[in-house]
């Protein structure tokens, strides 16, 4: 028997001991929550708070999250943000499960023993097999940060920003085996500001999603949500595939709006980068560096014209970069390798008269 198996069995006994002592005082429906990053903790917080209300009809019986991983630049192996939050709230550690895969037999046996009526997922990060989906009697409901069937997949917020979407939202949908294709219970729309970055928009959408979940939970738990949930129109589906590090490079042959949207979309991870040549006219020396582009804006000042590609200038707090289609990108914040993020003014002053070229 592995250590994980012993943990699962111990947790199984711990849960039923807990239930035996509280059964007479509570007939709340057991719910299992699955989530991993910080935005998921927002949803878990809403569930904890709602479940503690005197009129609540459910309780969080267990939490499933990603295994501990290296964070803080790889120095420490730490639990997921959801696990950390749950422990801080006093949730029993032996009711927090961290399977490598949601299809592991030992994990599925333990989940089955918990007899959850409902599972809630919010950025869990693992594919849920049919064996998992068959366990909760009321099904599994997912908070997805897009207006389904738009942007099905791993990176809906990032792809929406990359596309320059003016509107997005969050959907509450039943989970089926097909990717993000289950019936939609409810959704909330919101306008997208042209300066907002992916981490901020993601946090807003999961905050709104947690409110939507709490509002709809009574109908989910009494079964009426299943009846009125609307099937998705697959013909209108768009995909939001996982982002790769190779996509982080910027090409200034593209228009400024395309680059600005990419900077916003890839903020946080993997970020956006450009190859930059620093030229010393006095010595003729050239130094090529990878420069992270942190914050940008599309220049709409009619007095600033797009010059030659190599003509990089500085105007009122922004590095002015000519782009494709006679457009201009304002670079407002950058980051040198191994350094902190700085304003464009600080970076420009540090050049001390040297010139820039974006490759």
Tab-separated table of C-alpha atoms in Angstrom:
chain	number	residue	atom	x	y	z
A	1	UNK	CA	0.000	0.000	0.000
A	2	UNK	CA	1.434	3.391	-1.007
A	3	UNK	CA	1.537	6.416	1.240
A	4	UNK	CA	-1.151	8.045	-0.892
A	5	UNK	CA	-3.363	4.966	-0.535
A	6	UNK	CA	-3.015	5.128	3.258
A	7	UNK	CA	-3.885	8.831	3.148
A	8	UNK	CA	-6.996	8.078	1.102
A	9	UNK	CA	-8.135	5.364	3.521
A	10	UNK	CA	-7.445	7.566	6.528
A	11	UNK	CA	-9.444	10.377	4.933
A	12	UNK	CA	-12.284	7.996	4.166
A	13	UNK	CA	-12.469	7.038	7.840
A	14	UNK	CA	-12.057	10.659	8.922
A	15	UNK	CA	-14.994	11.758	6.743
A	16	UNK	CA	-17.381	9.123	8.054
A	17	UNK	CA	-16.356	9.762	11.630
A	18	UNK	CA	-17.082	13.451	11.005
A	19	UNK	CA	-20.436	12.655	9.415
A	20	UNK	CA	-21.464	10.298	12.218
A	21	UNK	CA	-20.989	13.000	14.817
A	22	UNK	CA	-22.880	15.634	12.821
A	23	UNK	CA	-25.569	13.588	11.089
A	24	UNK	CA	-28.191	14.331	13.682
A	25	UNK	CA	-27.493	18.064	13.503
A	26	UNK	CA	-27.180	18.382	9.759
A	27	UNK	CA	-28.682	16.869	6.647
A	28	UNK	CA	-26.740	19.065	4.287
A	29	UNK	CA	-25.892	17.754	0.850
A	30	UNK	CA	-22.182	16.930	0.418
A	31	UNK	CA	-20.397	18.940	-2.248
A	32	UNK	CA	-16.843	18.373	-3.512
A	33	UNK	CA	-14.873	21.364	-4.789
A	34	UNK	CA	-12.105	21.076	-7.396
A	35	UNK	CA	-9.763	23.996	-8.068
A	36	UNK	CA	-6.101	24.954	-7.903
A	37	UNK	CA	-4.918	28.559	-8.586
A	38	UNK	CA	-5.628	31.693	-6.583
A	39	UNK	CA	-8.741	32.564	-8.609
A	40	UNK	CA	-10.218	29.224	-7.539
A	41	UNK	CA	-9.773	30.190	-3.887
A	42	UNK	CA	-12.244	33.040	-4.522
A	43	UNK	CA	-14.885	30.474	-5.433
A	44	UNK	CA	-14.028	28.245	-2.467
A	45	UNK	CA	-14.326	31.244	-0.143
A	46	UNK	CA	-17.829	31.933	-1.473
A	47	UNK	CA	-18.797	28.270	-0.943
A	48	UNK	CA	-17.434	28.224	2.615
A	49	UNK	CA	-19.306	31.405	3.485
A	50	UNK	CA	-22.571	30.240	1.894
A	51	UNK	CA	-22.379	26.799	3.507
A	52	UNK	CA	-22.029	28.334	6.978
A	53	UNK	CA	-25.346	30.216	6.664
A	54	UNK	CA	-28.126	28.808	8.891
A	55	UNK	CA	-30.334	28.180	5.864
A	56	UNK	CA	-27.643	26.467	3.775
A	57	UNK	CA	-28.563	23.102	2.283
A	58	UNK	CA	-24.997	22.001	1.421
A	59	UNK	CA	-21.554	21.555	2.916
A	60	UNK	CA	-18.075	21.280	1.397
A	61	UNK	CA	-17.264	17.633	2.092
A	62	UNK	CA	-13.874	17.494	0.351
A	63	UNK	CA	-11.491	19.500	-1.800
A	64	UNK	CA	-9.528	18.236	-4.801
A	65	UNK	CA	-6.577	20.233	-6.077
A	66	UNK	CA	-3.272	19.931	-7.903
A	67	UNK	CA	-0.352	18.279	-6.049
A	68	UNK	CA	2.225	20.502	-4.322
A	69	UNK	CA	4.657	22.062	-6.775
A	70	UNK	CA	7.691	24.330	-6.842
A	71	UNK	CA	6.783	27.988	-6.577
A	72	UNK	CA	8.579	31.180	-5.588
A	73	UNK	CA	11.045	30.716	-8.453
A	74	UNK	CA	11.393	27.019	-7.715
A	75	UNK	CA	12.859	27.361	-4.252
A	76	UNK	CA	10.078	25.663	-2.311
A	77	UNK	CA	7.585	22.874	-2.877
A	78	UNK	CA	4.274	24.375	-1.776
A	79	UNK	CA	0.621	23.306	-1.800
A	80	UNK	CA	-1.653	24.860	-4.405
A	81	UNK	CA	-3.219	28.231	-3.513
A	82	UNK	CA	-6.569	26.474	-2.988
A	83	UNK	CA	-5.023	23.970	-0.554
A	84	UNK	CA	-3.265	26.781	1.320
A	85	UNK	CA	-6.484	28.768	1.583
A	86	UNK	CA	-8.499	25.759	2.754
A	87	UNK	CA	-5.946	24.964	5.458
A	88	UNK	CA	-5.947	28.598	6.586
A	89	UNK	CA	-9.727	28.361	6.951
A	90	UNK	CA	-9.300	25.301	9.181
A	91	UNK	CA	-10.493	22.724	6.660
A	92	UNK	CA	-9.257	19.206	7.598
A	93	UNK	CA	-6.041	18.409	5.726
A	94	UNK	CA	-7.058	14.770	5.259
A	95	UNK	CA	-10.104	15.878	3.263
A	96	UNK	CA	-7.889	17.709	0.752
A	97	UNK	CA	-6.953	15.350	-2.079
A	98	UNK	CA	-4.124	15.912	-4.572
A	99	UNK	CA	-4.171	13.117	-7.160
A	100	UNK	CA	-1.783	13.393	-10.091
A	101	UNK	CA	-4.711	12.451	-12.330
A	102	UNK	CA	-8.442	12.590	-11.611
A	103	UNK	CA	-8.787	9.110	-13.076
A	104	UNK	CA	-6.651	7.322	-10.480
A	105	UNK	CA	-8.496	4.264	-9.159
A	106	UNK	CA	-7.680	4.925	-5.496
A	107	UNK	CA	-8.862	8.506	-5.757
A	108	UNK	CA	-12.068	7.544	-7.552
A	109	UNK	CA	-12.816	4.903	-4.903
A	110	UNK	CA	-12.399	7.483	-2.157
A	111	UNK	CA	-14.556	9.997	-4.008
A	112	UNK	CA	-17.238	7.359	-4.492
A	113	UNK	CA	-17.196	6.605	-0.767
A	114	UNK	CA	-17.834	10.273	0.009
A	115	UNK	CA	-21.083	10.034	-1.980
A	116	UNK	CA	-21.055	13.650	-3.172
A	117	UNK	CA	-24.280	14.928	-4.633
A	118	UNK	CA	-22.495	17.634	-6.583
A	119	UNK	CA	-18.970	18.517	-7.735
A	120	UNK	CA	-17.949	22.087	-8.523
A	121	UNK	CA	-14.896	22.830	-10.659
A	122	UNK	CA	-13.103	26.156	-11.055
A	123	UNK	CA	-9.771	26.095	-12.904
A	124	UNK	CA	-8.922	22.660	-11.498
A	125	UNK	CA	-6.423	21.836	-14.240
A	126	UNK	CA	-7.050	18.118	-14.779
A	127	UNK	CA	-9.256	16.316	-17.292
A	128	UNK	CA	-12.224	14.603	-15.621
A	129	UNK	CA	-12.869	11.104	-16.987
A	130	UNK	CA	-16.307	9.541	-17.403
A	131	UNK	CA	-15.780	7.438	-14.273
A	132	UNK	CA	-15.442	10.667	-12.289
A	133	UNK	CA	-18.416	12.368	-13.923
A	134	UNK	CA	-20.641	9.377	-13.101
A	135	UNK	CA	-20.075	9.696	-9.339
A	136	UNK	CA	-21.943	12.866	-8.210
A	137	UNK	CA	-25.697	12.263	-8.431
A	138	UNK	CA	-26.433	15.875	-9.462
A	139	UNK	CA	-23.498	16.069	-11.833
A	140	UNK	CA	-20.455	18.325	-12.050
A	141	UNK	CA	-20.770	22.073	-12.650
A	142	UNK	CA	-17.908	24.183	-14.002
A	143	UNK	CA	-17.240	27.915	-13.792
A	144	UNK	CA	-15.814	28.833	-17.196
A	145	UNK	CA	-14.519	32.392	-17.834
A	146	UNK	CA	-16.099	32.966	-21.243
A	147	UNK	CA	-19.523	33.218	-22.812
A	148	UNK	CA	-19.886	29.621	-23.954
A	149	UNK	CA	-19.762	28.281	-26.614
A	150	UNK	CA	-17.131	30.949	-27.303
A	151	UNK	CA	-13.574	30.211	-26.216
A	152	UNK	CA	-13.813	26.611	-25.140
A	153	UNK	CA	-10.491	25.371	-23.817
A	154	UNK	CA	-7.589	26.076	-21.489
A	155	UNK	CA	-7.023	29.804	-22.109
A	156	UNK	CA	-10.364	31.563	-22.695
A	157	UNK	CA	-9.450	34.871	-21.082
A	158	UNK	CA	-6.072	35.122	-22.782
A	159	UNK	CA	-7.434	34.253	-26.217
A	160	UNK	CA	-10.323	36.694	-25.863
A	161	UNK	CA	-7.924	39.529	-25.042
A	162	UNK	CA	-5.583	38.470	-27.828
A	163	UNK	CA	-8.520	38.716	-30.242
A	164	UNK	CA	-9.353	42.191	-28.946
A	165	UNK	CA	-12.782	41.096	-27.717
A	166	UNK	CA	-14.954	43.985	-26.532
A	167	UNK	CA	-17.256	41.718	-24.516
A	168	UNK	CA	-16.729	38.557	-22.509
A	169	UNK	CA	-18.246	36.939	-19.458
A	170	UNK	CA	-18.463	33.868	-17.272
A	171	UNK	CA	-20.599	30.770	-17.734
A	172	UNK	CA	-21.916	28.162	-15.345
A	173	UNK	CA	-22.263	24.869	-17.182
A	174	UNK	CA	-22.632	21.160	-16.538
A	175	UNK	CA	-19.497	19.208	-17.357
A	176	UNK	CA	-19.578	16.538	-20.068
A	177	UNK	CA	-16.746	14.573	-21.639
A	178	UNK	CA	-16.506	16.926	-24.628
A	179	UNK	CA	-14.427	20.013	-23.872
A	180	UNK	CA	-16.517	22.767	-22.218
A	181	UNK	CA	-19.536	21.595	-24.227
A	182	UNK	CA	-22.120	20.919	-21.503
A	183	UNK	CA	-25.499	22.639	-21.082
A	184	UNK	CA	-25.248	26.209	-19.776
A	185	UNK	CA	-27.104	26.989	-16.546
A	186	UNK	CA	-26.457	30.733	-16.520
A	187	UNK	CA	-23.968	33.367	-17.674
A	188	UNK	CA	-22.968	36.938	-16.899
A	189	UNK	CA	-21.685	39.357	-19.548
A	190	UNK	CA	-19.214	42.189	-19.094
A	191	UNK	CA	-17.533	44.771	-21.293
A	192	UNK	CA	-13.770	44.497	-21.724
A	193	UNK	CA	-11.648	47.584	-21.131
A	194	UNK	CA	-8.914	47.948	-23.748
A	195	UNK	CA	-6.239	48.296	-21.065
A	196	UNK	CA	-7.100	45.386	-18.768
A	197	UNK	CA	-4.637	42.495	-18.578
A	198	UNK	CA	-5.392	38.787	-18.364
A	199	UNK	CA	-4.659	38.231	-14.624
A	200	UNK	CA	-6.959	41.108	-13.642
A	201	UNK	CA	-9.746	40.069	-15.993
A	202	UNK	CA	-9.448	36.455	-14.853
A	203	UNK	CA	-9.825	37.514	-11.208
A	204	UNK	CA	-12.901	39.629	-12.022
A	205	UNK	CA	-14.556	36.830	-13.975
A	206	UNK	CA	-14.035	34.232	-11.252
A	207	UNK	CA	-15.308	36.695	-8.666
A	208	UNK	CA	-18.442	37.184	-10.756
A	209	UNK	CA	-18.566	33.437	-11.361
A	210	UNK	CA	-18.575	32.715	-7.642
A	211	UNK	CA	-21.561	35.054	-7.181
A	212	UNK	CA	-23.322	33.379	-10.105
A	213	UNK	CA	-22.656	29.956	-8.581
A	214	UNK	CA	-24.052	30.880	-5.168
A	215	UNK	CA	-27.122	32.402	-6.828
A	216	UNK	CA	-27.778	29.286	-8.899
A	217	UNK	CA	-26.837	26.637	-6.307
A	218	UNK	CA	-30.378	26.177	-4.921
A	219	UNK	CA	-31.704	25.297	-8.376
A	220	UNK	CA	-28.718	23.039	-9.049
A	221	UNK	CA	-29.248	21.193	-5.776
A	222	UNK	CA	-33.004	20.738	-6.286
A	223	UNK	CA	-32.483	19.512	-9.851
A	224	UNK	CA	-34.388	22.287	-11.620
A	225	UNK	CA	-31.206	23.749	-13.152
A	226	UNK	CA	-30.649	20.506	-15.037
A	227	UNK	CA	-34.092	20.835	-16.630
A	228	UNK	CA	-33.722	24.451	-17.757
A	229	UNK	CA	-30.016	24.386	-18.722
A	230	UNK	CA	-29.583	25.350	-22.371
A	231	UNK	CA	-27.627	23.122	-24.794
A	232	UNK	CA	-24.763	24.911	-26.520
A	233	UNK	CA	-24.841	25.623	-30.232
A	234	UNK	CA	-21.736	23.758	-31.378
A	235	UNK	CA	-21.792	25.567	-34.723
A	236	UNK	CA	-20.909	28.797	-32.876
A	237	UNK	CA	-18.111	27.269	-30.790
A	238	UNK	CA	-14.637	28.804	-30.852
A	239	UNK	CA	-11.542	27.331	-29.252
A	240	UNK	CA	-9.060	28.774	-26.760
A	241	UNK	CA	-6.022	26.484	-26.916
A	242	UNK	CA	-3.334	26.432	-24.264
A	243	UNK	CA	-0.683	29.147	-24.616
A	244	UNK	CA	2.896	28.097	-25.305
A	245	UNK	CA	6.098	29.979	-24.370
A	246	UNK	CA	7.016	30.172	-28.060
A	247	UNK	CA	4.064	32.506	-28.621
A	248	UNK	CA	5.513	35.155	-26.321
A	249	UNK	CA	7.706	36.816	-28.976
A	250	UNK	CA	6.502	40.078	-30.492
A	251	UNK	CA	6.876	40.872	-34.190
A	252	UNK	CA	6.747	44.587	-34.919
A	253	UNK	CA	5.729	43.901	-38.503
A	254	UNK	CA	2.253	43.456	-37.033
A	255	UNK	CA	-0.036	46.388	-36.284
A	256	UNK	CA	0.201	48.099	-32.908
A	257	UNK	CA	-3.280	46.993	-31.825
A	258	UNK	CA	-2.367	43.337	-32.410
A	259	UNK	CA	0.782	43.693	-30.303
A	260	UNK	CA	-1.004	45.621	-27.549
A	261	UNK	CA	-3.683	42.929	-27.294
A	262	UNK	CA	-1.011	40.241	-27.100
A	263	UNK	CA	0.811	42.065	-24.294
A	264	UNK	CA	-2.447	42.246	-22.322
A	265	UNK	CA	-3.345	38.635	-23.073
A	266	UNK	CA	-0.003	37.100	-22.121
A	267	UNK	CA	0.597	39.238	-19.017
A	268	UNK	CA	1.574	37.138	-16.029
A	269	UNK	CA	2.540	34.055	-18.041
A	270	UNK	CA	4.324	33.609	-20.388
A	271	UNK	CA	4.678	37.368	-20.824
A	272	UNK	CA	5.726	39.030	-24.068
A	273	UNK	CA	9.300	39.525	-25.236
A	274	UNK	CA	11.204	41.262	-27.975
A	275	UNK	CA	14.750	41.031	-29.289
A	276	UNK	CA	16.301	44.452	-28.827
A	277	UNK	CA	19.620	45.767	-30.100
A	278	UNK	CA	21.277	48.473	-28.002
A	279	UNK	CA	23.647	50.450	-30.245
A	280	UNK	CA	26.485	52.629	-28.986
A	281	UNK	CA	27.167	55.086	-31.827
A	282	UNK	CA	30.507	56.167	-30.340
A	283	UNK	CA	32.087	52.709	-30.150
A	284	UNK	CA	29.906	50.952	-32.722
A	285	UNK	CA	29.258	48.223	-30.173
A	286	UNK	CA	25.926	46.387	-30.385
A	287	UNK	CA	24.349	44.398	-27.570
A	288	UNK	CA	21.335	42.125	-28.235
A	289	UNK	CA	19.038	41.474	-25.273
A	290	UNK	CA	15.672	39.849	-24.591
A	291	UNK	CA	13.426	42.599	-23.291
A	292	UNK	CA	10.123	41.793	-21.621
A	293	UNK	CA	7.372	44.155	-22.711
A	294	UNK	CA	5.102	44.622	-19.693
A	295	UNK	CA	2.662	47.443	-20.462
A	296	UNK	CA	1.774	49.112	-23.757
A	297	UNK	CA	-0.741	51.374	-25.410
A	298	UNK	CA	-1.777	52.007	-28.987
A	299	UNK	CA	-0.630	55.498	-29.888
A	300	UNK	CA	-3.500	57.671	-31.082
A	301	UNK	CA	-1.688	61.001	-30.933
A	302	UNK	CA	-1.897	62.517	-34.439
A	303	UNK	CA	1.312	64.457	-33.761
A	304	UNK	CA	3.328	61.243	-33.429
A	305	UNK	CA	3.916	59.646	-36.780
A	306	UNK	CA	5.196	56.167	-37.612
A	307	UNK	CA	8.746	56.597	-38.891
A	308	UNK	CA	11.219	53.995	-40.073
A	309	UNK	CA	11.253	50.703	-38.173
A	310	UNK	CA	14.618	51.449	-36.572
A	311	UNK	CA	13.623	54.960	-35.493
A	312	UNK	CA	12.771	54.284	-31.826
A	313	UNK	CA	12.095	57.461	-29.853
A	314	UNK	CA	10.887	58.517	-26.432
A	315	UNK	CA	7.939	60.875	-25.879
A	316	UNK	CA	6.294	61.776	-22.553
A	317	UNK	CA	6.799	58.534	-20.613
A	318	UNK	CA	6.595	56.150	-23.562
A	319	UNK	CA	9.042	54.447	-25.885
A	320	UNK	CA	7.607	55.002	-29.364
A	321	UNK	CA	7.904	51.960	-31.618
A	322	UNK	CA	6.841	52.012	-35.308
A	323	UNK	CA	4.786	48.949	-36.248
A	324	UNK	CA	3.119	47.432	-39.285
A	325	UNK	CA	0.394	49.254	-41.156
A	326	UNK	CA	1.888	52.676	-40.303
A	327	UNK	CA	0.802	52.265	-36.669
A	328	UNK	CA	2.666	53.139	-33.492
A	329	UNK	CA	2.991	51.282	-30.191
A	330	UNK	CA	3.709	53.076	-26.930
A	331	UNK	CA	5.799	50.896	-24.594
A	332	UNK	CA	5.193	52.069	-21.035
A	333	UNK	CA	6.871	49.410	-18.855
A	334	UNK	CA	9.670	46.920	-19.543
A	335	UNK	CA	11.822	44.394	-17.717
A	336	UNK	CA	15.451	43.520	-18.375
A	337	UNK	CA	16.619	39.940	-17.738
A	338	UNK	CA	16.981	39.344	-13.994
A	339	UNK	CA	15.787	42.867	-13.138
A	340	UNK	CA	12.590	44.405	-11.801
A	341	UNK	CA	9.876	45.957	-13.938
A	342	UNK	CA	10.645	49.627	-14.654
A	343	UNK	CA	8.866	52.522	-16.299
A	344	UNK	CA	9.870	53.424	-19.819
A	345	UNK	CA	11.430	56.659	-18.544
A	346	UNK	CA	13.829	54.817	-16.234
A	347	UNK	CA	14.820	52.377	-18.968
A	348	UNK	CA	15.339	55.153	-21.525
A	349	UNK	CA	17.453	57.209	-19.112
A	350	UNK	CA	19.568	54.129	-18.429
A	351	UNK	CA	20.523	53.948	-22.106
A	352	UNK	CA	22.563	57.159	-21.704
A	353	UNK	CA	22.291	58.179	-25.308
A	354	UNK	CA	22.537	54.713	-26.816
A	355	UNK	CA	20.014	53.859	-29.513
A	356	UNK	CA	17.434	51.077	-29.654
A	357	UNK	CA	16.443	48.756	-32.456
A	358	UNK	CA	13.637	46.208	-32.166
A	359	UNK	CA	14.330	43.110	-34.246
